PDB file of C-alpha atoms in Angstrom:
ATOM      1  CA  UNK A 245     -56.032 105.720  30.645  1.00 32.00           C
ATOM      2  CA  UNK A 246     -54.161 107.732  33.489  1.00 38.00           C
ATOM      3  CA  UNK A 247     -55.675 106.109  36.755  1.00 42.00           C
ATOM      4  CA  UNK A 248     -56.740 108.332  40.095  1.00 43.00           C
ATOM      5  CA  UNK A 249     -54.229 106.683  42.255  1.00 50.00           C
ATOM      6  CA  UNK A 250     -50.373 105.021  42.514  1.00 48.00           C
ATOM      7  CA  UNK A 251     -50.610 101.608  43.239  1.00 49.00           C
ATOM      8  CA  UNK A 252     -49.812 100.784  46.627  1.00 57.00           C
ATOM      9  CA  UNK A 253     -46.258 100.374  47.784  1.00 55.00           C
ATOM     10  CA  UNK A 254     -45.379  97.438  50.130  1.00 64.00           C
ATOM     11  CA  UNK A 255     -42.970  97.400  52.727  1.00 71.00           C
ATOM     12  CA  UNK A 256     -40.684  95.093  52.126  1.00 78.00           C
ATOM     13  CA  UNK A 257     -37.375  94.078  53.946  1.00 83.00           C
ATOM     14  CA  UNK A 258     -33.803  95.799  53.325  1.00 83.00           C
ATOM     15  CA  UNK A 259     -30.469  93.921  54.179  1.00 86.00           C
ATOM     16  CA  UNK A 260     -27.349  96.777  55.097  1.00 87.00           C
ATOM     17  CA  UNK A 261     -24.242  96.457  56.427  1.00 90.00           C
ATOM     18  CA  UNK A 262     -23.904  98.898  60.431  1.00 91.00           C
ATOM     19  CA  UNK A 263     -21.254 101.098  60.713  1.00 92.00           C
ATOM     20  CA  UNK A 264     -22.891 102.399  63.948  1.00 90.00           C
ATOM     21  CA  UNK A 265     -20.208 101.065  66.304  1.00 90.00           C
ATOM     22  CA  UNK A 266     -17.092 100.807  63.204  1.00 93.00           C
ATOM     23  CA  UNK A 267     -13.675 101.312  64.257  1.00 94.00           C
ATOM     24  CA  UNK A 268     -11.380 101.619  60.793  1.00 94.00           C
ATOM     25  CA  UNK A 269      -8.343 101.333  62.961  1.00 94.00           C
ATOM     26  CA  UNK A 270      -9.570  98.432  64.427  1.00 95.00           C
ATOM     27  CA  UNK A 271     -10.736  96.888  61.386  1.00 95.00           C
ATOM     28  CA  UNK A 272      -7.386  97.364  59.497  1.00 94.00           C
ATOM     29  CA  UNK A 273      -5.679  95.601  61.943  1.00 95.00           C
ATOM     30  CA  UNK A 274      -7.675  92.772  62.141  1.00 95.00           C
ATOM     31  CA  UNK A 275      -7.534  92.198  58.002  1.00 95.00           C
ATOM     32  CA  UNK A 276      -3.865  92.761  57.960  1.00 94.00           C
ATOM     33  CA  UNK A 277      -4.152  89.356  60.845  1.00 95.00           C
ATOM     34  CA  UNK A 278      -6.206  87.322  57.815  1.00 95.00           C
ATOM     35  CA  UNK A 279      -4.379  84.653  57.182  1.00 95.00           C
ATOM     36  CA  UNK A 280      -4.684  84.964  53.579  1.00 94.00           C
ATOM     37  CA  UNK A 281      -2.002  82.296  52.808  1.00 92.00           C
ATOM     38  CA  UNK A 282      -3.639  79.232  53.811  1.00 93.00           C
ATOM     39  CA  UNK A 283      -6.173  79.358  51.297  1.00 92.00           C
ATOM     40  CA  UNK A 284      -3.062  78.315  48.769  1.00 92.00           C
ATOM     41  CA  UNK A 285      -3.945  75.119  50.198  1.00 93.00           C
ATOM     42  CA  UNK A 286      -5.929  74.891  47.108  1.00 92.00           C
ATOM     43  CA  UNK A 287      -4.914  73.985  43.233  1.00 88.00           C
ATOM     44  CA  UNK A 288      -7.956  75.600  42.018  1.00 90.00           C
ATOM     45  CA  UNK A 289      -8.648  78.900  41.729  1.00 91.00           C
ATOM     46  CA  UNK A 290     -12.443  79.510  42.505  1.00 91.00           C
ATOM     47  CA  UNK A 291     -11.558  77.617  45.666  1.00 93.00           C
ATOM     48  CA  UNK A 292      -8.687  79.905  46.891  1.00 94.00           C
ATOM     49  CA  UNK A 293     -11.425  82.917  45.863  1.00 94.00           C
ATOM     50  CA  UNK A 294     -13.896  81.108  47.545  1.00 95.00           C
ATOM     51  CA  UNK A 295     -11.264  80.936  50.959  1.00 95.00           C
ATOM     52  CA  UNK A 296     -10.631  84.872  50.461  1.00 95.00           C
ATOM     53  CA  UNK A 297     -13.832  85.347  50.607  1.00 94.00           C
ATOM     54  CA  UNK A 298     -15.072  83.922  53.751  1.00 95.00           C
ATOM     55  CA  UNK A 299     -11.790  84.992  55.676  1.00 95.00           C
ATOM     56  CA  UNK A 300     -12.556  88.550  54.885  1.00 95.00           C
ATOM     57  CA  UNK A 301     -15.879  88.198  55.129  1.00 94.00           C
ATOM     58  CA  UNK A 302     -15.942  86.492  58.847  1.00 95.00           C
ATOM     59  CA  UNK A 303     -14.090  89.927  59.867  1.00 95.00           C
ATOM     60  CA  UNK A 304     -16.321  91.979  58.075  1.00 95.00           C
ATOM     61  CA  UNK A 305     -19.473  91.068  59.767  1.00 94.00           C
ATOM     62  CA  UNK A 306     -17.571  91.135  63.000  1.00 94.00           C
ATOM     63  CA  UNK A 307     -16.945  95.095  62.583  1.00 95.00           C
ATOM     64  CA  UNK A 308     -20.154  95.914  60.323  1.00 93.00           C
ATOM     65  CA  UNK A 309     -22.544  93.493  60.846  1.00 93.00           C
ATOM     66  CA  UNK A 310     -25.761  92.520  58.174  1.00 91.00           C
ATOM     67  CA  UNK A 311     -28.777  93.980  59.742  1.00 91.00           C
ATOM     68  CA  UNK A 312     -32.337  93.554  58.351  1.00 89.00           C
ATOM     69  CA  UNK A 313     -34.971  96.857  58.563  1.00 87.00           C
ATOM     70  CA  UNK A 314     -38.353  97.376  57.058  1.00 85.00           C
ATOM     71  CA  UNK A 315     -38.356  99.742  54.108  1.00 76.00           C
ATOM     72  CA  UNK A 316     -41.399 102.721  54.644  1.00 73.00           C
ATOM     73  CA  UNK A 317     -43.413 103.075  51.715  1.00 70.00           C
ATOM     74  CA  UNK A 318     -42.946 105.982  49.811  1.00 70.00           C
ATOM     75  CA  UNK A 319     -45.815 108.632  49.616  1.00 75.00           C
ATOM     76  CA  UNK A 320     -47.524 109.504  46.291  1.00 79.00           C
ATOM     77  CA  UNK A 321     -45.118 111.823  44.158  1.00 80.00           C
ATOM     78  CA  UNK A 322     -47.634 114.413  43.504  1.00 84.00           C
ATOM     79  CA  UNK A 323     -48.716 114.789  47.546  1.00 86.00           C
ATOM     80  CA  UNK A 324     -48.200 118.194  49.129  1.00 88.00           C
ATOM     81  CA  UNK A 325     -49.700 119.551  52.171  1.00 89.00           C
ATOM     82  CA  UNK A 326     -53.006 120.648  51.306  1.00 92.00           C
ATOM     83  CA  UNK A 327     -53.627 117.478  49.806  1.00 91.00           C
ATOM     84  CA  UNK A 328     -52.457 115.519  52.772  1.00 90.00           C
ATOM     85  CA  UNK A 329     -54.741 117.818  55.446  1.00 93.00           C
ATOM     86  CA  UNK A 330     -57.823 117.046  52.988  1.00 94.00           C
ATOM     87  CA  UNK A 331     -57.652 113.157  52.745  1.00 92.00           C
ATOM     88  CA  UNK A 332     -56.762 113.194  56.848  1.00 93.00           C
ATOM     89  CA  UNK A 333     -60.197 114.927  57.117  1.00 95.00           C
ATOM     90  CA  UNK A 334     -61.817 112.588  54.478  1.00 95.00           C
ATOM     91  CA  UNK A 335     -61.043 109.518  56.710  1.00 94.00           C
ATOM     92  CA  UNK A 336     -61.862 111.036  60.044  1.00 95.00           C
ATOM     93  CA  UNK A 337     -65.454 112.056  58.334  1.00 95.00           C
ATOM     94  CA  UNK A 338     -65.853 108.542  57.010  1.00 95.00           C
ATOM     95  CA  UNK A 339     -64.856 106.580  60.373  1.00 95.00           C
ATOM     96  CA  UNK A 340     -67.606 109.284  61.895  1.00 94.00           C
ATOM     97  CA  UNK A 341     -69.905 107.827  59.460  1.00 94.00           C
ATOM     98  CA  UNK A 342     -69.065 104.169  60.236  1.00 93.00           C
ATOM     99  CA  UNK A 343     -70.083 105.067  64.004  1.00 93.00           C
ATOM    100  CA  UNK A 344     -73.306 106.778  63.681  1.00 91.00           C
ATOM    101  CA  UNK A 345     -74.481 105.312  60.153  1.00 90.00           C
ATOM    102  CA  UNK A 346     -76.530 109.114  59.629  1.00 93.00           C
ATOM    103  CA  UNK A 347     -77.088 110.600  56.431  1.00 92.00           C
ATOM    104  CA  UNK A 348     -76.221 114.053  57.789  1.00 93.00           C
ATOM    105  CA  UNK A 349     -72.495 112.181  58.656  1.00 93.00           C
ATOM    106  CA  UNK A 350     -72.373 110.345  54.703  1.00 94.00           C
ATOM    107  CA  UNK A 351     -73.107 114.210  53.360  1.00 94.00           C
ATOM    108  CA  UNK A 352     -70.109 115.471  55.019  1.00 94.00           C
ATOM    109  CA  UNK A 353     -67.832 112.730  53.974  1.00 95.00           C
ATOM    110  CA  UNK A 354     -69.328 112.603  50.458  1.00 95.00           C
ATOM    111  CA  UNK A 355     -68.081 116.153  49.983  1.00 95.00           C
ATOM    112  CA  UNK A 356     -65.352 116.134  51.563  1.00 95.00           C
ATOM    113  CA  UNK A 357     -64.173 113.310  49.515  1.00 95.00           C
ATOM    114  CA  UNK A 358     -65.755 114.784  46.068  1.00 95.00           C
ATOM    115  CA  UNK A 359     -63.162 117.874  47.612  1.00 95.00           C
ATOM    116  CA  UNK A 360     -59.853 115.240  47.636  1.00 94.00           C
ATOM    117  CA  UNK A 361     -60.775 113.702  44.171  1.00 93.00           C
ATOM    118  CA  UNK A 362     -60.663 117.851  43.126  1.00 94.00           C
ATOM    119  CA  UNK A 363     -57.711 118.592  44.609  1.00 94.00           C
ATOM    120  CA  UNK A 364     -55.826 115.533  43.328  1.00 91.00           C
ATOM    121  CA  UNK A 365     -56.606 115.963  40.294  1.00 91.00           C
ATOM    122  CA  UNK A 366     -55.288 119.782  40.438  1.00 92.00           C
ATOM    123  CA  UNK A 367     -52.544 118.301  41.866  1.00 91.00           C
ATOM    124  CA  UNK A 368     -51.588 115.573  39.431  1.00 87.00           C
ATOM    125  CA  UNK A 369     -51.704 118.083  36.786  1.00 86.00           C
ATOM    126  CA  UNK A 370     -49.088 120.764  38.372  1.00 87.00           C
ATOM    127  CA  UNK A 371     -46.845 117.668  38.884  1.00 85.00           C
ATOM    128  CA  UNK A 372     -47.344 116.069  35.546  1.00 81.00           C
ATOM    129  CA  UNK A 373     -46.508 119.853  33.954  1.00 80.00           C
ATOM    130  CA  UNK A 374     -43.394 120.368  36.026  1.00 79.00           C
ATOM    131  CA  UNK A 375     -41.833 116.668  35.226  1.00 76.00           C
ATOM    132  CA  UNK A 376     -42.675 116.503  31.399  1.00 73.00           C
ATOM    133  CA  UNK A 377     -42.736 119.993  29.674  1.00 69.00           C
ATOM    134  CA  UNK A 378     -39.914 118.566  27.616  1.00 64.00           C
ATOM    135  CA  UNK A 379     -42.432 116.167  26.564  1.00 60.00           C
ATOM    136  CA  UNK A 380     -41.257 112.416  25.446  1.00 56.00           C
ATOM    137  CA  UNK A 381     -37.902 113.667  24.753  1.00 59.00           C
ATOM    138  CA  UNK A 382     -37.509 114.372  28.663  1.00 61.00           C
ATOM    139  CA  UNK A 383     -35.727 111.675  30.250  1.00 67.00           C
ATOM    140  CA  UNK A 384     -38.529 112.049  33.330  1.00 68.00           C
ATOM    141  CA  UNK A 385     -41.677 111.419  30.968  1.00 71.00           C
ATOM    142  CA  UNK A 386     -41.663 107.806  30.958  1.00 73.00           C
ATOM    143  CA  UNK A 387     -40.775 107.372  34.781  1.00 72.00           C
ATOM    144  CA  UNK A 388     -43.175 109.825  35.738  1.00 74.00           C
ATOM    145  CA  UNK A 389     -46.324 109.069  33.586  1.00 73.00           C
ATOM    146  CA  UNK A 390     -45.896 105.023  34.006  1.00 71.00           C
ATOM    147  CA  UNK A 391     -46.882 104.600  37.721  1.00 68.00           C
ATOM    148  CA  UNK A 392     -50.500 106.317  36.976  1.00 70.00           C
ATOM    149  CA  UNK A 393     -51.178 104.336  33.564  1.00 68.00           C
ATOM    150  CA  UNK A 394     -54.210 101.629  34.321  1.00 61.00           C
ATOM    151  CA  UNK A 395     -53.472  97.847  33.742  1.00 60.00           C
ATOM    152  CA  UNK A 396     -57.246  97.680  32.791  1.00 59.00           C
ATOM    153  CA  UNK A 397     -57.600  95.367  29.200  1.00 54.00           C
ATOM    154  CA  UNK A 398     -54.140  94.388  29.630  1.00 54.00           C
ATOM    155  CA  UNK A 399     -54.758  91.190  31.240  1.00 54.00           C
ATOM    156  CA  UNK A 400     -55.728  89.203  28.368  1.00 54.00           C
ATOM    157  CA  UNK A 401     -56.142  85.285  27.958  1.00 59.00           C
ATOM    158  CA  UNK A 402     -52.388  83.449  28.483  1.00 65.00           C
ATOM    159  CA  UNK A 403     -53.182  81.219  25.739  1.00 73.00           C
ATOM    160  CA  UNK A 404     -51.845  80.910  22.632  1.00 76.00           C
ATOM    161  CA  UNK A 405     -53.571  81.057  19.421  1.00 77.00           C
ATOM    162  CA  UNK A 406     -51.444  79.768  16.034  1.00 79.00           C
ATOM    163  CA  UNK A 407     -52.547  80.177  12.704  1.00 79.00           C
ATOM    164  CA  UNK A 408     -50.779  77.548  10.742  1.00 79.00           C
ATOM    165  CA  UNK A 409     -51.758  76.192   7.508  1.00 79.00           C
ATOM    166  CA  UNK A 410     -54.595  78.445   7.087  1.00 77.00           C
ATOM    167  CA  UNK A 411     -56.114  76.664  10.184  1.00 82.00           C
ATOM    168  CA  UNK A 412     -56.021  77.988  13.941  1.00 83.00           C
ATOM    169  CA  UNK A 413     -54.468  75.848  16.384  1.00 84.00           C
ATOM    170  CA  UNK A 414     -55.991  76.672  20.169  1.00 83.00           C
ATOM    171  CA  UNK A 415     -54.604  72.959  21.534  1.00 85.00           C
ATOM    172  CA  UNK A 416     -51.363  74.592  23.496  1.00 87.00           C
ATOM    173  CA  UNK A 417     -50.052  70.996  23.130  1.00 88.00           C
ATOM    174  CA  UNK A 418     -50.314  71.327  19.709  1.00 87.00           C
ATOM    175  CA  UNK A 419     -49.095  74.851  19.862  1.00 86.00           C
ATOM    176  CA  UNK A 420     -46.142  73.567  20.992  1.00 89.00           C
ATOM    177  CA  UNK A 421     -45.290  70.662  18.899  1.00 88.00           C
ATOM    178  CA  UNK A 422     -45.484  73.798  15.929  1.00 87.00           C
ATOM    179  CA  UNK A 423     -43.037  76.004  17.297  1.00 87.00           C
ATOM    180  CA  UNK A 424     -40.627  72.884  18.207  1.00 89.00           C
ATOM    181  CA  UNK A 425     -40.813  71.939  14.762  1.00 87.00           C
ATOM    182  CA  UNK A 426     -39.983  75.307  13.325  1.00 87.00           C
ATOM    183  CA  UNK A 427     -36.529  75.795  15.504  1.00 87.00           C
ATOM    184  CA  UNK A 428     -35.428  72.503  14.942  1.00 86.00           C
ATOM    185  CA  UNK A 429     -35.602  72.511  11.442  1.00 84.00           C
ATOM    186  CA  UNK A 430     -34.982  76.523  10.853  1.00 81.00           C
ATOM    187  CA  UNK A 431     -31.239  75.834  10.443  1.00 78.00           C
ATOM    188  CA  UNK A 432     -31.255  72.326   8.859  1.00 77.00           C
ATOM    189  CA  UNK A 433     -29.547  73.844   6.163  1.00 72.00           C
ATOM    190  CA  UNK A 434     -27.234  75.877   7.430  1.00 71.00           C
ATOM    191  CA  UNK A 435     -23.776  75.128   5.734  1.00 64.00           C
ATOM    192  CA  UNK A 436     -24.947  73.632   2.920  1.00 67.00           C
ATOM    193  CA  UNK A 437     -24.979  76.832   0.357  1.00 63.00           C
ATOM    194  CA  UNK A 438     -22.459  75.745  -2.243  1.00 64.00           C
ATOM    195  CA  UNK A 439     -21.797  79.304  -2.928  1.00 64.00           C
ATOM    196  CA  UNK A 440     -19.494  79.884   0.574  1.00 64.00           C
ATOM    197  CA  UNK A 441     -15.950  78.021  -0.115  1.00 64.00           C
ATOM    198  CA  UNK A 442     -15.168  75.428   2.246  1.00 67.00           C
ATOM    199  CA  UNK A 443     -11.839  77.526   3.264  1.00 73.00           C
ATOM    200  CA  UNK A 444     -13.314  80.866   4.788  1.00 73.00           C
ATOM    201  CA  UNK A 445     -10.225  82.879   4.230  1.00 73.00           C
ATOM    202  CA  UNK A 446     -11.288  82.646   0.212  1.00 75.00           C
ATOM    203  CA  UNK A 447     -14.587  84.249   0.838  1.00 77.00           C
ATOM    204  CA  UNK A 448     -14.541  87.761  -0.180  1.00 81.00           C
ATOM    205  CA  UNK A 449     -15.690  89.296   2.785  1.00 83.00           C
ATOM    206  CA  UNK A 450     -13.153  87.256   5.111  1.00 83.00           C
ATOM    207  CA  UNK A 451     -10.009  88.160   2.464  1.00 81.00           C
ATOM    208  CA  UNK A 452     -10.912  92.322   2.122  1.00 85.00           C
ATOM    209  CA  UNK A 453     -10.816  92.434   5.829  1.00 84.00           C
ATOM    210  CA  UNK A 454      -7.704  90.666   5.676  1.00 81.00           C
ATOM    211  CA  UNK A 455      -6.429  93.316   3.702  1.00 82.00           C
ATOM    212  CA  UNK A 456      -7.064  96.554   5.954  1.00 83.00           C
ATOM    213  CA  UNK A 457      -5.669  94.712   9.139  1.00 81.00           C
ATOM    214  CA  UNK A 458      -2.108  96.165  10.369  1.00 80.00           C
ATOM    215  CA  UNK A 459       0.447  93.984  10.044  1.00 76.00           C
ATOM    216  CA  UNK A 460       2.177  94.748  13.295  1.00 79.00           C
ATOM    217  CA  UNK A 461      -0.468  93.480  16.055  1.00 75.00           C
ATOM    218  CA  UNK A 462       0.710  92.894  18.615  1.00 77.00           C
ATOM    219  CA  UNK A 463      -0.185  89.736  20.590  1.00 77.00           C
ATOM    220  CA  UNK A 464      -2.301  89.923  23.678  1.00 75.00           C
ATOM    221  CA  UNK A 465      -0.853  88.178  26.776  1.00 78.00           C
ATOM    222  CA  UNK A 466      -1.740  89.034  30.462  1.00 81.00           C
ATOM    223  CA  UNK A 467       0.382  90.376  32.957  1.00 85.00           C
ATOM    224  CA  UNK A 468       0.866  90.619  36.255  1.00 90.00           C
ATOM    225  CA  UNK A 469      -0.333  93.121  38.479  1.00 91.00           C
ATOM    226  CA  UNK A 470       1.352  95.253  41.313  1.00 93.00           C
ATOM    227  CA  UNK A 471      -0.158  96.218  45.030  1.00 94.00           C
ATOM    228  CA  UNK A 472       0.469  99.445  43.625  1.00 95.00           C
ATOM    229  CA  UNK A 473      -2.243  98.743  40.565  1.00 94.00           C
ATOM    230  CA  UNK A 474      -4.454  97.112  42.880  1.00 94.00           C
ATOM    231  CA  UNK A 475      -4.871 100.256  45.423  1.00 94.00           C
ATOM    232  CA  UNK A 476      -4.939 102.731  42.039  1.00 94.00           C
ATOM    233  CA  UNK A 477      -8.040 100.860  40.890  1.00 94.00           C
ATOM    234  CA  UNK A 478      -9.695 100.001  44.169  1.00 93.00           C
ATOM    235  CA  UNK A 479      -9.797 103.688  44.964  1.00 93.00           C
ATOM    236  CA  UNK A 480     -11.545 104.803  42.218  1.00 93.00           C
ATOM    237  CA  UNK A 481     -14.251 102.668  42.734  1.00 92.00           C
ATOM    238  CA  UNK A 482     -17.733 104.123  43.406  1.00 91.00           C
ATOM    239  CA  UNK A 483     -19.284 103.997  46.610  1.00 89.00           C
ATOM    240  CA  UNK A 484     -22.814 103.906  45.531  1.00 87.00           C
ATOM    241  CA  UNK A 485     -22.450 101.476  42.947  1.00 87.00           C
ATOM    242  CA  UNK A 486     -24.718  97.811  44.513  1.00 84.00           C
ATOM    243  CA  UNK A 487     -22.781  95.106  46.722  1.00 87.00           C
ATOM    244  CA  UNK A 488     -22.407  91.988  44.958  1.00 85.00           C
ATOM    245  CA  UNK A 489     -23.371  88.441  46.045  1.00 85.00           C
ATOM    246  CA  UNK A 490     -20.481  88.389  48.323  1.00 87.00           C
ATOM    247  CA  UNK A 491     -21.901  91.227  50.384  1.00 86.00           C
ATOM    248  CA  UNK A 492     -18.520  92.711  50.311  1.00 91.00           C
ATOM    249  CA  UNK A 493     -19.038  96.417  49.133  1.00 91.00           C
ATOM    250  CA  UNK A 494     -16.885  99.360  47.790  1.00 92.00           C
ATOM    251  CA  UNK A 495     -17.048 101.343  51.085  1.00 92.00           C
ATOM    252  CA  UNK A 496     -15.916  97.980  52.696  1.00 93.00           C
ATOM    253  CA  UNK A 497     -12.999  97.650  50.381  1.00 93.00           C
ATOM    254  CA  UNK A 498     -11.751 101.308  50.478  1.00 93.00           C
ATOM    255  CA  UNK A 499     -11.729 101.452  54.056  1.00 93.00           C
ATOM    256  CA  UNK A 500      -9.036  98.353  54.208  1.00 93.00           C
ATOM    257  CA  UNK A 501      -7.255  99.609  50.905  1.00 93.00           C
ATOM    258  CA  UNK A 502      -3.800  98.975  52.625  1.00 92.00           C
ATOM    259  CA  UNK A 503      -3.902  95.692  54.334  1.00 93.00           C
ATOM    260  CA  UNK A 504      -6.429  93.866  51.766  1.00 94.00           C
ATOM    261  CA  UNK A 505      -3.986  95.420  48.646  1.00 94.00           C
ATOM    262  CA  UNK A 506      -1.452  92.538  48.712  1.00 94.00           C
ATOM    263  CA  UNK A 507      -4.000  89.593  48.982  1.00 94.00           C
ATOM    264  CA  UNK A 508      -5.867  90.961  46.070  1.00 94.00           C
ATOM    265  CA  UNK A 509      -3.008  91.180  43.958  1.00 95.00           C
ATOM    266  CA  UNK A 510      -2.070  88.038  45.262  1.00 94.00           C
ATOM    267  CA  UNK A 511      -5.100  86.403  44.447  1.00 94.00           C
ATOM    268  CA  UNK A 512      -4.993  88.200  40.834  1.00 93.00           C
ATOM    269  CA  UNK A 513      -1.461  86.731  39.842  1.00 93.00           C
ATOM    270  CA  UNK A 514      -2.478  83.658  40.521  1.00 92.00           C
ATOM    271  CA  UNK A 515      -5.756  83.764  38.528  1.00 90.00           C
ATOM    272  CA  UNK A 516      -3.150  84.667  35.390  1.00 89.00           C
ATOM    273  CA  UNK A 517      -0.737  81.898  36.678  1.00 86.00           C
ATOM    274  CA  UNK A 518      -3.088  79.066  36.720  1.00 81.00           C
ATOM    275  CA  UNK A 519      -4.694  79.875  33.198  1.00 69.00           C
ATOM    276  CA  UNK A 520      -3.482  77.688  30.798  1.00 58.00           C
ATOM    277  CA  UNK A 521      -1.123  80.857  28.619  1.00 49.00           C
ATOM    278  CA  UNK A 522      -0.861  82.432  31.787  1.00 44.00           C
ATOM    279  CA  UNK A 523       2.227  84.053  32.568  1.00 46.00           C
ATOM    280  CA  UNK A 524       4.432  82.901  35.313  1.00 43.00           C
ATOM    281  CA  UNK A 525       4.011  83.880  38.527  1.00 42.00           C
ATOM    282  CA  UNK A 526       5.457  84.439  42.019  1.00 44.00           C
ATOM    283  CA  UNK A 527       4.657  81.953  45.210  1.00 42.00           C
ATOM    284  CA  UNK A 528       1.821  84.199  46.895  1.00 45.00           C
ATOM    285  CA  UNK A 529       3.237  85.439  50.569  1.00 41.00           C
TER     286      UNK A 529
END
């Protein structure tokens, strides 16, 4: 059933990089200072990454620090300003009644509130028309409809009832031991079917594909990549799209394309270079 009110949103706290006092000019010259080619120190690759990382990152938070603010919590979707006014007078009527505890002050707060519940529900409706007259089909239907659907009967017993055997198991021990059983036997037999031939390029499935493939594949190798690739693809990269775990965003990356270029390419060719059918590749500078 569609319930009266959203549930209540709570604040909660929002990490984001300050560009209040950011100086691009500044910042490019300090990354183009990163000494980049110490972290070939390393034979392993995740460690030279990891070294990348917190050089860049040290100058990052330097020019665009991580700050920490208190996200406000959003106001019901269907709220406008008559609706707002109404509930504003429906709490200063029932903190009157809290004061002076008179039936005369309950009868004005009872209507006005019987007056919000009204108006809400006009309100709901006008919303509910303008965001799903496409009905399901609507890409806004399910967004809009599931914040007002109640949770009421929905919170059922967490334990689990098995009917095995004719007999219902309630034990969750026991309810366990039953579904171990089943996976580890479900594929006991697995490769035993005497109708698949041991060789799997004679099954008849494996040998028609064979068939349609081209002849002339060619064979997939890695190669290395240029600063030139590296600042083609880096600046098509959207803005808006989430920083990662290494808090090092898009916006970030774009605005030291030209300095930060040759490390990542760098960093790249070696990635290919130390896989084992890598291709060769050139000392990083």
């Amino acid at each position: 059933m569609i319930k009266g009110a959203t549930a209540k949103v709570e604040k909660r706290k929002v990490q984001y990089r300050s560009f209040k006092n950011f100086d691009e000019a500044k910042f490019n010259e300090d990354v183009d200072q990163i000494p980049f080619h110490g972290a070939y120190v390393f034979d392993d690759v995740d460690d030279i990454y990891w070294a990348h990382e917190l050089l860049l990152n040290d100058v990052i938070n330097e020019h665009a620090p991580i700050k920490e603010r208190t996200s406000k919590p959003r106001k019901p979707p269907y709220m406008n300003g008559e609706l707002r006014r109404a509930v504003f007078k429906k709490r200063m009527l029932f903190n009157k009644f809290k004061r002076y505890k008179s039936s005369q002050a309950w009868e004005l707060y009872r209507k006005q509130r019987n007056y919000v519940t009204r108006l809400k529900k006009a309100s709901m409706r006008v919303y509910f028309f303008e965001r799903c007259a496409g009905g399901p089909k609507s890409k806004d239907f399910w967004p809009t409809i599931k914040p007002f659907l109640s949770k009421k009967g929905s919170g059922g017993s967490s334990e689990i009832l098995l009917s095995e055997n004719e007999n219902i198991i309630s034990d969750q021990n026991e309810v366990c031991e039953v579904f171990n059983n089943f996976f580890v036997n479900v594929a006991k037999d697995i490769g035993n079917d005497t109708s698949i031939p041991k060789d799997l390029k004679l099954h008849p499935s494996i040998a028609k594909i064979s068939e349609n493939l081209p002849t002339d594949i060619p064979e997939f190798s890695f190669k290395e990549i240029s600063v030139n690739d590296v600042e083609k693809i880096v600046s098509k990269f959207d803005t808006k799209k989430s920083t990662g775990v290494d808090n090092i965003s898009a916006k970030v990356l774009k605005y030291c394309l030209k300095p930060i270029s040759r490390a990542l390419s760098n960093l790249i060719n070696t990635s290919i270079s130390l896989w084992p059918e890598g291709c060769p590749s050139n000392t990083p500078s």
